[in-house]
mmCIF file of C-alpha atoms in Angstrom:
data_model
loop_
_atom_site.group_PDB
_atom_site.id
_atom_site.type_symbol
_atom_site.label_atom_id
_atom_site.label_comp_id
_atom_site.label_asym_id
_atom_site.label_seq_id
_atom_site.Cartn_x
_atom_site.Cartn_y
_atom_site.Cartn_z
ATOM 1 C CA MET A 88 17.396 7.662 3.370
ATOM 2 C CA GLY A 89 19.919 7.584 0.513
ATOM 3 C CA ALA A 90 19.524 10.338 -2.083
ATOM 4 C CA HIS A 91 19.312 8.115 -5.145
ATOM 5 C CA GLN A 92 16.605 5.816 -3.323
ATOM 6 C CA GLU A 93 14.681 9.294 -2.561
ATOM 7 C CA LEU A 94 15.051 10.097 -6.037
ATOM 8 C CA ASN A 95 13.574 6.818 -7.419
ATOM 9 C CA ALA A 96 10.777 7.263 -4.914
ATOM 10 C CA ALA A 97 10.081 10.858 -5.783
ATOM 11 C CA LEU A 98 9.885 9.774 -9.538
ATOM 12 C CA HIS A 99 7.497 7.053 -8.814
ATOM 13 C CA ARG A 100 5.245 8.884 -6.831
ATOM 14 C CA LEU A 101 5.306 11.803 -9.419
ATOM 15 C CA HIS A 102 4.082 8.872 -11.861
ATOM 16 C CA LEU A 103 1.536 7.627 -9.785
ATOM 17 C CA LEU A 104 0.092 11.240 -9.114
ATOM 18 C CA ALA A 105 0.034 11.673 -13.241
ATOM 19 C CA GLY A 106 -2.213 8.564 -13.421
ATOM 20 C CA ARG A 107 0.738 5.905 -14.434
ATOM 21 C CA PRO A 108 1.209 6.513 -17.949
ATOM 22 C CA SER A 109 2.855 3.824 -19.743
ATOM 23 C CA LEU A 110 6.675 3.906 -20.768
ATOM 24 C CA ALA A 111 5.444 4.129 -24.370
ATOM 25 C CA GLU A 112 3.417 7.221 -23.557
ATOM 26 C CA ILE A 113 6.202 8.830 -21.610
ATOM 27 C CA ALA A 114 8.594 8.064 -24.487
ATOM 28 C CA GLN A 115 6.349 9.355 -27.099
ATOM 29 C CA ALA A 116 6.090 12.804 -25.300
ATOM 30 C CA LEU A 117 9.912 12.859 -24.845
ATOM 31 C CA LYS A 118 10.600 11.657 -28.413
ATOM 32 C CA GLY A 119 11.944 15.143 -29.364
ATOM 33 C CA ALA A 120 14.322 15.494 -26.547
ATOM 34 C CA GLY A 121 16.004 12.124 -27.761
ATOM 35 C CA ILE A 122 15.562 10.237 -24.314
ATOM 36 C CA SER A 123 14.719 6.470 -25.346
ATOM 37 C CA ARG A 124 12.377 4.299 -23.533
ATOM 38 C CA SER A 125 15.176 2.231 -21.750
ATOM 39 C CA THR A 126 16.810 5.420 -20.527
ATOM 40 C CA ILE A 127 13.317 6.311 -18.989
ATOM 41 C CA HIS A 128 12.990 2.904 -17.479
ATOM 42 C CA ASP A 129 16.327 3.173 -15.941
ATOM 43 C CA ALA A 130 15.655 6.485 -14.525
ATOM 44 C CA PHE A 131 12.829 4.814 -12.562
ATOM 45 C CA CYS A 132 14.646 1.710 -11.731
ATOM 46 C CA SER A 133 18.135 1.604 -12.147
ATOM 47 C CA GLN A 134 20.825 2.111 -9.181
ATOM 48 C CA ARG A 135 22.890 4.233 -11.995
ATOM 49 C CA LEU A 136 22.195 7.949 -11.700
ATOM 50 C CA PRO A 137 20.566 9.121 -14.877
ATOM 51 C CA LYS A 138 21.956 12.551 -16.249
ATOM 52 C CA TRP A 139 20.014 15.553 -15.157
ATOM 53 C CA LYS A 140 18.477 16.301 -18.586
ATOM 54 C CA VAL A 141 16.485 12.771 -18.238
ATOM 55 C CA ILE A 142 15.363 13.715 -14.830
ATOM 56 C CA ASP A 143 14.173 17.325 -15.948
ATOM 57 C CA ALA A 144 12.320 16.193 -18.876
ATOM 58 C CA LEU A 145 10.512 13.542 -16.906
ATOM 59 C CA VAL A 146 9.459 15.923 -14.202
ATOM 60 C CA GLU A 147 8.034 18.387 -16.985
ATOM 61 C CA VAL A 148 6.130 15.586 -18.375
ATOM 62 C CA LEU A 149 4.713 14.128 -15.414
ATOM 63 C CA SER A 150 4.232 17.145 -13.325
ATOM 64 C CA SER A 151 2.083 18.572 -16.455
ATOM 65 C CA GLN A 152 -0.210 15.441 -15.967
ATOM 66 C CA ALA A 153 -0.546 15.403 -12.405
ATOM 67 C CA PRO A 154 -3.564 17.178 -10.531
ATOM 68 C CA GLY A 155 -1.969 20.433 -8.969
ATOM 69 C CA GLY A 156 1.220 19.562 -10.557
ATOM 70 C CA ARG A 157 4.040 22.171 -10.198
ATOM 71 C CA PRO A 158 6.718 21.707 -12.596
ATOM 72 C CA GLU A 159 9.174 24.330 -11.478
ATOM 73 C CA GLU A 160 8.883 23.406 -7.680
ATOM 74 C CA ASP A 161 9.104 19.470 -8.460
ATOM 75 C CA GLN A 162 12.217 20.442 -10.763
ATOM 76 C CA LYS A 163 13.840 22.284 -8.001
ATOM 77 C CA VAL A 164 13.301 19.506 -5.194
ATOM 78 C CA LEU A 165 14.448 16.734 -7.595
ATOM 79 C CA TYR A 166 17.470 18.929 -8.767
ATOM 80 C CA GLU A 167 18.754 19.133 -5.084
ATOM 81 C CA VAL A 168 18.200 15.373 -4.529
ATOM 82 C CA TRP A 169 19.886 14.531 -7.701
ATOM 83 C CA LEU A 170 22.927 16.768 -6.806
ATOM 84 C CA ARG A 171 23.100 14.834 -3.617
ATOM 85 C CA ALA A 172 22.723 11.558 -5.239
ATOM 86 C CA ALA A 173 25.611 12.467 -7.440
ATOM 87 C CA LYS A 174 27.903 13.425 -4.381
ATOM 88 C CA GLU A 175 26.909 10.082 -2.601
ATOM 89 C CA GLY A 176 27.919 7.973 -5.620
ATOM 90 C CA ASP A 177 31.291 10.006 -5.649
ATOM 91 C CA GLU A 178 31.845 9.053 -2.095
ATOM 92 C CA GLN A 179 30.823 5.486 -2.611
ATOM 93 C CA GLN A 180 32.972 5.063 -5.529
ATOM 94 C CA SER A 181 35.948 6.256 -3.486
ATOM 95 C CA GLN A 182 35.106 4.110 -0.360
ATOM 96 C CA GLY A 183 34.171 1.043 -2.480
ATOM 97 C CA PRO A 184 30.856 -1.013 -2.025
ATOM 98 C CA GLN A 185 29.670 -1.314 1.509
ATOM 99 C CA ASN A 186 26.596 -2.986 2.759
ATOM 100 C CA GLU A 187 25.101 -3.301 -0.948
ATOM 101 C CA ARG A 188 22.417 -5.657 0.315
ATOM 102 C CA GLU A 189 21.346 -3.392 3.221
ATOM 103 C CA ARG A 190 21.185 -0.310 0.784
ATOM 104 C CA LYS A 191 19.132 -2.027 -1.851
ATOM 105 C CA ALA A 192 16.606 -3.505 0.872
ATOM 106 C CA LYS A 193 16.312 -0.295 2.149
ATOM 107 C CA ALA A 194 15.491 1.357 -1.117
ATOM 108 C CA HIS A 195 12.645 -1.294 -1.281
ATOM 109 C CA GLU A 196 11.194 -0.361 1.890
ATOM 110 C CA LEU A 197 11.426 3.267 1.147
ATOM 111 C CA LEU A 198 9.579 2.778 -2.144
ATOM 112 C CA GLN A 199 7.084 0.635 -0.733
ATOM 113 C CA ARG A 200 6.093 3.348 2.012
ATOM 114 C CA ALA A 201 5.961 6.052 -0.775
ATOM 115 C CA LEU A 202 3.344 4.436 -2.666
ATOM 116 C CA LEU A 203 1.142 3.525 0.476
ATOM 117 C CA PRO A 204 -1.360 6.075 1.364
ATOM 118 C CA GLN A 205 0.508 9.183 3.059
ATOM 119 C CA GLU A 206 -2.668 10.541 4.690
ATOM 120 C CA ILE A 207 -5.768 8.958 5.861
ATOM 121 C CA PRO A 208 -8.861 11.080 4.845
ATOM 122 C CA LEU A 209 -11.373 12.256 7.526
ATOM 123 C CA ILE A 210 -14.558 10.277 7.352
ATOM 124 C CA ASP A 211 -17.597 11.334 9.446
ATOM 125 C CA GLY A 212 -18.982 8.454 11.399
ATOM 126 C CA LEU A 213 -15.787 6.701 11.034
ATOM 127 C CA GLU A 214 -12.274 6.545 13.074
ATOM 128 C CA ILE A 215 -9.463 5.277 11.118
ATOM 129 C CA ALA A 216 -5.729 4.196 11.859
ATOM 130 C CA SER A 217 -3.325 2.324 10.062
ATOM 131 C CA ARG A 218 0.127 0.644 10.310
ATOM 132 C CA TYR A 219 2.631 -0.806 7.861
ATOM 133 C CA LEU A 220 5.681 -2.768 9.077
ATOM 134 C CA PRO A 221 8.388 -3.993 6.666
ATOM 135 C CA ALA A 222 9.852 -7.470 6.813
ATOM 136 C CA SER A 223 12.345 -8.561 9.522
ATOM 137 C CA ASP A 224 14.152 -9.863 6.332
ATOM 138 C CA PRO A 225 14.387 -6.524 4.275
ATOM 139 C CA TYR A 226 14.699 -8.360 1.149
ATOM 140 C CA ARG A 227 10.999 -9.809 1.766
ATOM 141 C CA ALA A 228 9.707 -6.219 1.813
ATOM 142 C CA GLY A 229 7.117 -5.558 -0.697
ATOM 143 C CA GLY A 230 3.646 -6.383 -1.749
ATOM 144 C CA ASP A 231 1.269 -5.673 1.205
ATOM 145 C CA TRP A 232 -0.800 -2.517 0.945
ATOM 146 C CA PHE A 233 -4.075 -0.890 2.200
ATOM 147 C CA ASP A 234 -6.418 2.179 1.059
ATOM 148 C CA VAL A 235 -9.107 4.231 2.422
ATOM 149 C CA ILE A 236 -11.146 5.633 -0.512
ATOM 150 C CA PRO A 237 -13.870 8.198 0.089
ATOM 151 C CA LEU A 238 -16.739 7.712 -2.523
ATOM 152 C CA GLU A 239 -19.602 9.617 -3.441
ATOM 153 C CA GLY A 240 -22.224 10.598 -0.829
ATOM 154 C CA THR A 241 -21.910 8.852 2.455
ATOM 155 C CA LYS A 242 -19.833 5.788 1.463
ATOM 156 C CA VAL A 243 -16.187 4.927 2.062
ATOM 157 C CA ALA A 244 -14.181 2.000 0.568
ATOM 158 C CA LEU A 245 -11.692 0.211 2.679
ATOM 159 C CA ALA A 246 -9.104 -2.313 1.629
ATOM 160 C CA ALA A 247 -6.091 -4.345 2.187
ATOM 161 C CA GLY A 248 -4.061 -6.849 -0.079
ATOM 162 C CA ASP A 249 -0.937 -8.681 -0.399
ATOM 163 C CA VAL A 250 1.286 -9.468 -3.718
ATOM 164 C CA MET A 251 2.742 -12.635 -3.140
ATOM 165 C CA GLY A 252 6.648 -12.879 -2.796
ATOM 166 C CA GLY A 253 8.858 -10.164 -1.663
ATOM 167 C CA SER A 254 10.687 -7.917 -4.509
ATOM 168 C CA ILE A 255 10.745 -4.740 -6.359
ATOM 169 C CA LEU A 256 8.538 -6.292 -8.915
ATOM 170 C CA SER A 257 5.861 -7.181 -5.895
ATOM 171 C CA ILE A 258 5.910 -3.351 -5.031
ATOM 172 C CA ALA A 259 5.174 -2.323 -8.585
ATOM 173 C CA LEU A 260 2.457 -4.764 -8.859
ATOM 174 C CA MET A 261 1.163 -3.498 -5.624
ATOM 175 C CA ALA A 262 0.993 -0.080 -6.670
ATOM 176 C CA GLN A 263 -0.888 -1.009 -9.955
ATOM 177 C CA LEU A 264 -3.489 -3.124 -8.147
ATOM 178 C CA ARG A 265 -4.277 -0.452 -5.602
ATOM 179 C CA SER A 266 -4.601 2.038 -8.300
ATOM 180 C CA GLU A 267 -6.973 -0.088 -10.489
ATOM 181 C CA LEU A 268 -9.125 -0.883 -7.404
ATOM 182 C CA ASN A 269 -9.300 2.708 -6.663
ATOM 183 C CA THR A 270 -10.545 3.456 -10.137
ATOM 184 C CA LEU A 271 -13.157 0.628 -10.067
ATOM 185 C CA VAL A 272 -14.791 1.550 -6.451
ATOM 186 C CA HIS A 273 -15.153 5.069 -7.829
ATOM 187 C CA LEU A 274 -17.050 3.800 -10.742
ATOM 188 C CA GLY A 275 -19.960 2.618 -8.084
ATOM 189 C CA LEU A 276 -19.232 -1.160 -8.324
ATOM 190 C CA PRO A 277 -20.017 -3.248 -5.537
ATOM 191 C CA PRO A 278 -16.784 -5.095 -3.977
ATOM 192 C CA HIS A 279 -17.094 -8.329 -5.538
ATOM 193 C CA LYS A 280 -17.649 -6.941 -8.929
ATOM 194 C CA ALA A 281 -14.667 -4.773 -8.159
ATOM 195 C CA LEU A 282 -12.316 -7.613 -7.359
ATOM 196 C CA ASN A 283 -13.502 -9.713 -10.083
ATOM 197 C CA LEU A 284 -12.592 -7.152 -12.713
ATOM 198 C CA LEU A 285 -9.393 -6.616 -10.976
ATOM 199 C CA SER A 286 -8.635 -10.186 -11.313
ATOM 200 C CA GLU A 287 -9.366 -10.067 -14.817
ATOM 201 C CA GLN A 288 -6.992 -7.156 -15.392
ATOM 202 C CA ALA A 289 -4.238 -8.865 -13.040
ATOM 203 C CA GLN A 290 -4.312 -11.986 -15.382
ATOM 204 C CA ARG A 291 -2.762 -9.526 -18.109
ATOM 205 C CA LEU A 292 -0.438 -7.609 -15.778
ATOM 206 C CA MET A 293 1.007 -10.323 -13.396
ATOM 207 C CA GLY A 294 2.029 -13.261 -15.282
ATOM 208 C CA ASP A 295 2.306 -16.170 -13.067
ATOM 209 C CA ARG A 296 1.942 -14.065 -9.934
ATOM 210 C CA LEU A 297 -0.675 -13.877 -7.592
ATOM 211 C CA ALA A 298 -2.386 -11.504 -5.178
ATOM 212 C CA THR A 299 -5.133 -11.223 -2.470
ATOM 213 C CA CYS A 300 -7.262 -8.742 -1.538
ATOM 214 C CA VAL A 301 -10.369 -7.703 0.648
ATOM 215 C CA CYS A 302 -12.494 -4.847 -0.183
ATOM 216 C CA ALA A 303 -15.494 -3.335 1.703
ATOM 217 C CA VAL A 304 -17.681 -0.421 0.975
ATOM 218 C CA TYR A 305 -19.335 1.439 4.026
ATOM 219 C CA ASP A 306 -22.238 3.606 4.038
ATOM 220 C CA THR A 307 -22.014 5.770 7.036
ATOM 221 C CA ASP A 308 -25.857 6.659 6.983
ATOM 222 C CA THR A 309 -27.145 3.250 7.090
ATOM 223 C CA ARG A 310 -23.949 1.554 8.891
ATOM 224 C CA LEU A 311 -24.139 -1.273 6.487
ATOM 225 C CA LEU A 312 -20.707 -2.796 5.222
ATOM 226 C CA ASP A 313 -20.738 -4.708 1.737
ATOM 227 C CA ILE A 314 -17.619 -6.796 1.994
ATOM 228 C CA SER A 315 -15.774 -9.301 -0.462
ATOM 229 C CA SER A 316 -12.523 -11.413 -0.412
ATOM 230 C CA ALA A 317 -10.246 -12.599 -3.057
ATOM 231 C CA GLY A 318 -8.300 -15.201 -1.267
ATOM 232 C CA HIS A 319 -7.357 -12.668 1.524
ATOM 233 C CA ILE A 320 -7.733 -13.166 5.329
ATOM 234 C CA PRO A 321 -11.022 -11.859 6.465
ATOM 235 C CA PRO A 322 -10.942 -8.951 8.717
ATOM 236 C CA PHE A 323 -11.245 -9.228 12.336
ATOM 237 C CA LEU A 324 -14.361 -7.648 14.270
ATOM 238 C CA LEU A 325 -13.773 -6.192 17.904
ATOM 239 C CA ASN A 326 -16.826 -5.692 19.755
ATOM 240 C CA GLN A 327 -16.999 -2.974 22.517
ATOM 241 C CA ASP A 328 -16.969 -5.507 25.316
ATOM 242 C CA GLY A 329 -13.543 -6.912 24.293
ATOM 243 C CA THR A 330 -14.967 -10.153 22.492
ATOM 244 C CA GLY A 331 -14.031 -10.647 18.807
ATOM 245 C CA PHE A 332 -14.076 -12.848 15.925
ATOM 246 C CA ILE A 333 -12.910 -13.268 12.263
ATOM 247 C CA LEU A 334 -15.866 -12.232 9.945
ATOM 248 C CA ASP A 335 -17.589 -15.268 8.199
ATOM 249 C CA ILE A 336 -17.230 -14.212 4.671
ATOM 250 C CA PRO A 337 -16.594 -16.198 1.482
ATOM 251 C CA THR A 338 -12.982 -16.329 0.874
ATOM 252 C CA GLY A 339 -13.122 -16.426 -3.014
ATOM 253 C CA LEU A 340 -10.065 -16.992 -5.060
ATOM 254 C CA PRO A 341 -6.892 -15.001 -5.252
ATOM 255 C CA ILE A 342 -6.533 -12.111 -7.639
ATOM 256 C CA GLY A 343 -5.303 -13.497 -10.969
ATOM 257 C CA LEU A 344 -6.903 -16.788 -10.948
ATOM 258 C CA ALA A 345 -10.651 -16.505 -12.007
ATOM 259 C CA VAL A 346 -12.819 -13.445 -12.858
ATOM 260 C CA ASP A 347 -15.937 -14.536 -11.253
ATOM 261 C CA ALA A 348 -14.989 -16.202 -8.044
ATOM 262 C CA CYS A 349 -15.797 -13.253 -5.627
ATOM 263 C CA GLU A 350 -19.097 -12.381 -3.918
ATOM 264 C CA THR A 351 -20.403 -9.513 -1.504
ATOM 265 C CA ILE A 352 -21.969 -10.061 1.803
ATOM 266 C CA THR A 353 -23.453 -7.265 3.839
ATOM 267 C CA VAL A 354 -23.047 -7.019 7.487
ATOM 268 C CA GLN A 355 -24.688 -4.323 9.822
ATOM 269 C CA MET A 356 -22.239 -2.461 11.881
ATOM 270 C CA ASN A 357 -22.660 -1.049 15.506
ATOM 271 C CA PRO A 358 -21.413 1.880 17.134
ATOM 272 C CA GLY A 359 -18.205 0.927 19.171
ATOM 273 C CA GLU A 360 -17.160 -1.890 17.091
ATOM 274 C CA THR A 361 -13.876 -1.892 15.225
ATOM 275 C CA LEU A 362 -13.025 -3.598 12.040
ATOM 276 C CA PHE A 363 -9.327 -4.659 11.837
ATOM 277 C CA PHE A 364 -8.171 -5.241 8.037
ATOM 278 C CA LEU A 365 -4.931 -7.383 8.045
ATOM 279 C CA THR A 366 -2.400 -9.171 6.003
ATOM 280 C CA ASP A 367 -0.949 -12.489 6.845
ATOM 281 C CA GLY A 368 2.238 -10.822 8.277
ATOM 282 C CA VAL A 369 0.333 -9.905 11.320
ATOM 283 C CA VAL A 370 -0.782 -13.592 12.240
ATOM 284 C CA VAL A 371 1.578 -15.847 10.407
ATOM 285 C CA SER A 372 5.278 -16.442 10.874
ATOM 286 C CA PRO A 373 7.777 -19.354 10.412
ATOM 287 C CA ALA A 374 7.351 -19.975 14.090
ATOM 288 C CA GLU A 375 3.372 -19.745 14.468
ATOM 289 C CA GLY A 376 0.606 -20.897 12.275
ATOM 290 C CA LEU A 377 -2.617 -18.994 11.282
ATOM 291 C CA ASP A 378 -4.520 -20.259 14.187
ATOM 292 C CA SER A 379 -2.128 -19.705 16.877
ATOM 293 C CA GLY A 380 -1.652 -16.258 15.289
ATOM 294 C CA LEU A 381 -5.459 -15.514 15.278
ATOM 295 C CA ALA A 382 -5.622 -16.324 18.968
ATOM 296 C CA ARG A 383 -2.733 -14.188 19.794
ATOM 297 C CA LEU A 384 -4.573 -11.112 17.850
ATOM 298 C CA THR A 385 -7.743 -11.929 19.549
ATOM 299 C CA THR A 386 -6.144 -12.004 23.161
ATOM 300 C CA SER A 387 -4.219 -9.121 22.851
ATOM 301 C CA LEU A 388 -7.011 -6.771 21.367
ATOM 302 C CA ALA A 389 -9.496 -8.281 24.088
ATOM 303 C CA GLY A 390 -6.971 -7.457 26.731
ATOM 304 C CA ALA A 391 -6.415 -3.861 25.471
ATOM 305 C CA GLN A 392 -10.206 -3.253 24.687
ATOM 306 C CA THR A 393 -11.620 -3.998 28.327
ATOM 307 C CA THR A 394 -10.871 -1.491 30.790
ATOM 308 C CA SER A 395 -12.203 -0.831 34.407
ATOM 309 C CA ASP A 396 -13.760 2.467 33.586
ATOM 310 C CA LEU A 397 -15.511 1.090 30.279
ATOM 311 C CA THR A 398 -14.057 3.746 28.095
ATOM 312 C CA LEU A 399 -12.755 2.696 24.783
ATOM 313 C CA PRO A 400 -8.796 3.064 24.360
ATOM 314 C CA SER A 401 -7.938 5.404 21.650
ATOM 315 C CA LEU A 402 -7.583 3.769 18.048
ATOM 316 C CA GLU A 403 -4.089 4.940 17.731
ATOM 317 C CA GLU A 404 -3.166 3.021 21.023
ATOM 318 C CA LEU A 405 -5.437 -0.011 20.112
ATOM 319 C CA ILE A 406 -3.843 -0.563 16.712
ATOM 320 C CA ASP A 407 -0.333 -0.847 18.080
ATOM 321 C CA VAL A 408 -1.264 -3.542 20.581
ATOM 322 C CA PRO A 409 -1.456 -6.756 18.289
ATOM 323 C CA LEU A 410 1.576 -5.431 16.636
ATOM 324 C CA LYS A 411 3.691 -5.204 19.727
ATOM 325 C CA ALA A 412 2.663 -8.756 20.627
ATOM 326 C CA LEU A 413 3.776 -9.701 17.150
ATOM 327 C CA SER A 414 7.357 -8.763 18.546
ATOM 328 C CA ASN A 415 10.111 -10.723 16.905
ATOM 329 C CA LEU A 416 7.902 -13.117 15.187
ATOM 330 C CA ARG A 417 7.248 -11.262 12.369
ATOM 331 C CA HIS A 418 8.743 -12.343 9.270
ATOM 332 C CA ASP A 419 6.913 -10.826 6.375
ATOM 333 C CA ASP A 420 5.537 -7.447 5.840
ATOM 334 C CA ALA A 421 2.652 -6.545 8.069
ATOM 335 C CA VAL A 422 -0.190 -4.082 7.072
ATOM 336 C CA LEU A 423 -3.094 -3.349 9.776
ATOM 337 C CA LEU A 424 -5.967 -1.031 9.028
ATOM 338 C CA ALA A 425 -8.497 -0.311 11.875
ATOM 339 C CA ALA A 426 -11.948 1.196 11.267
ATOM 340 C CA ARG A 427 -13.885 2.348 14.412
ATOM 341 C CA PHE A 428 -17.650 2.942 13.969
ATOM 342 C CA SER A 429 -19.716 5.611 15.548
#
């Protein structure tokens, strides 16, 4: 990981922890330091190394707004990264440009990973595993995401989504949508209302870009799953005996197209069942259509689930099976979130 990309990723993560204040808000806080809005923007996004005083001021402002923020520790860590980035910049200048496309693409992937959940929370009555694979063409990386959100009482929200297109803009929009959905489900809204409001907000954020999302709220007490889709591939349900199928839920329209196109249905979950939330990178490629991809997913999971001693494979082993079956077919980003009910 290049130090400059590490610096950008660390700033974006700190920005997310601080509640994603706007550039205008940050610029207002730094007005006395003589740091302009464009300079702040460049610190987050530019390939040019910002002056240390800019990073130092940003860390102080963002850390003060982040829960459990530690400005001195953050400053020390980022200063070390900044020094390494300065050294790398000197070395690259002396050597000339090398593999510029690869370096930029790797930065996209690192930023994408930094904005996805770093740890899966422990939920009583639910075993969870997740995977994110970048696109085989690194310039297509960006936009696929998932989330696991503990809610009040015995409920938890599970979500997966995809911002169409692969670019740094897709990654930024992904982070915004994930954060907005997190806020909406914490208000206690059912999935369809959360997605409808998200779509309304996205019309202001995304311009002519579209995104898809599936959102579910599961109650570990009642084992009831409320689920809604905004144009996204429905989750795949794997039974304990190895049979499986795509959940039959209303598809809805993609995020950003309409503000009332989603609806929620309720499904009773049973112990031993596993629900897979996925993005189209898991089942679609230039060499394989959706139907073939879903058949491959079904076959691979059924074979792994069915064992001679009737014991279920571990979820960490099971989630890798369809991704190994995908192999060199993968073209876009791929997200897989598995939830096993107990």
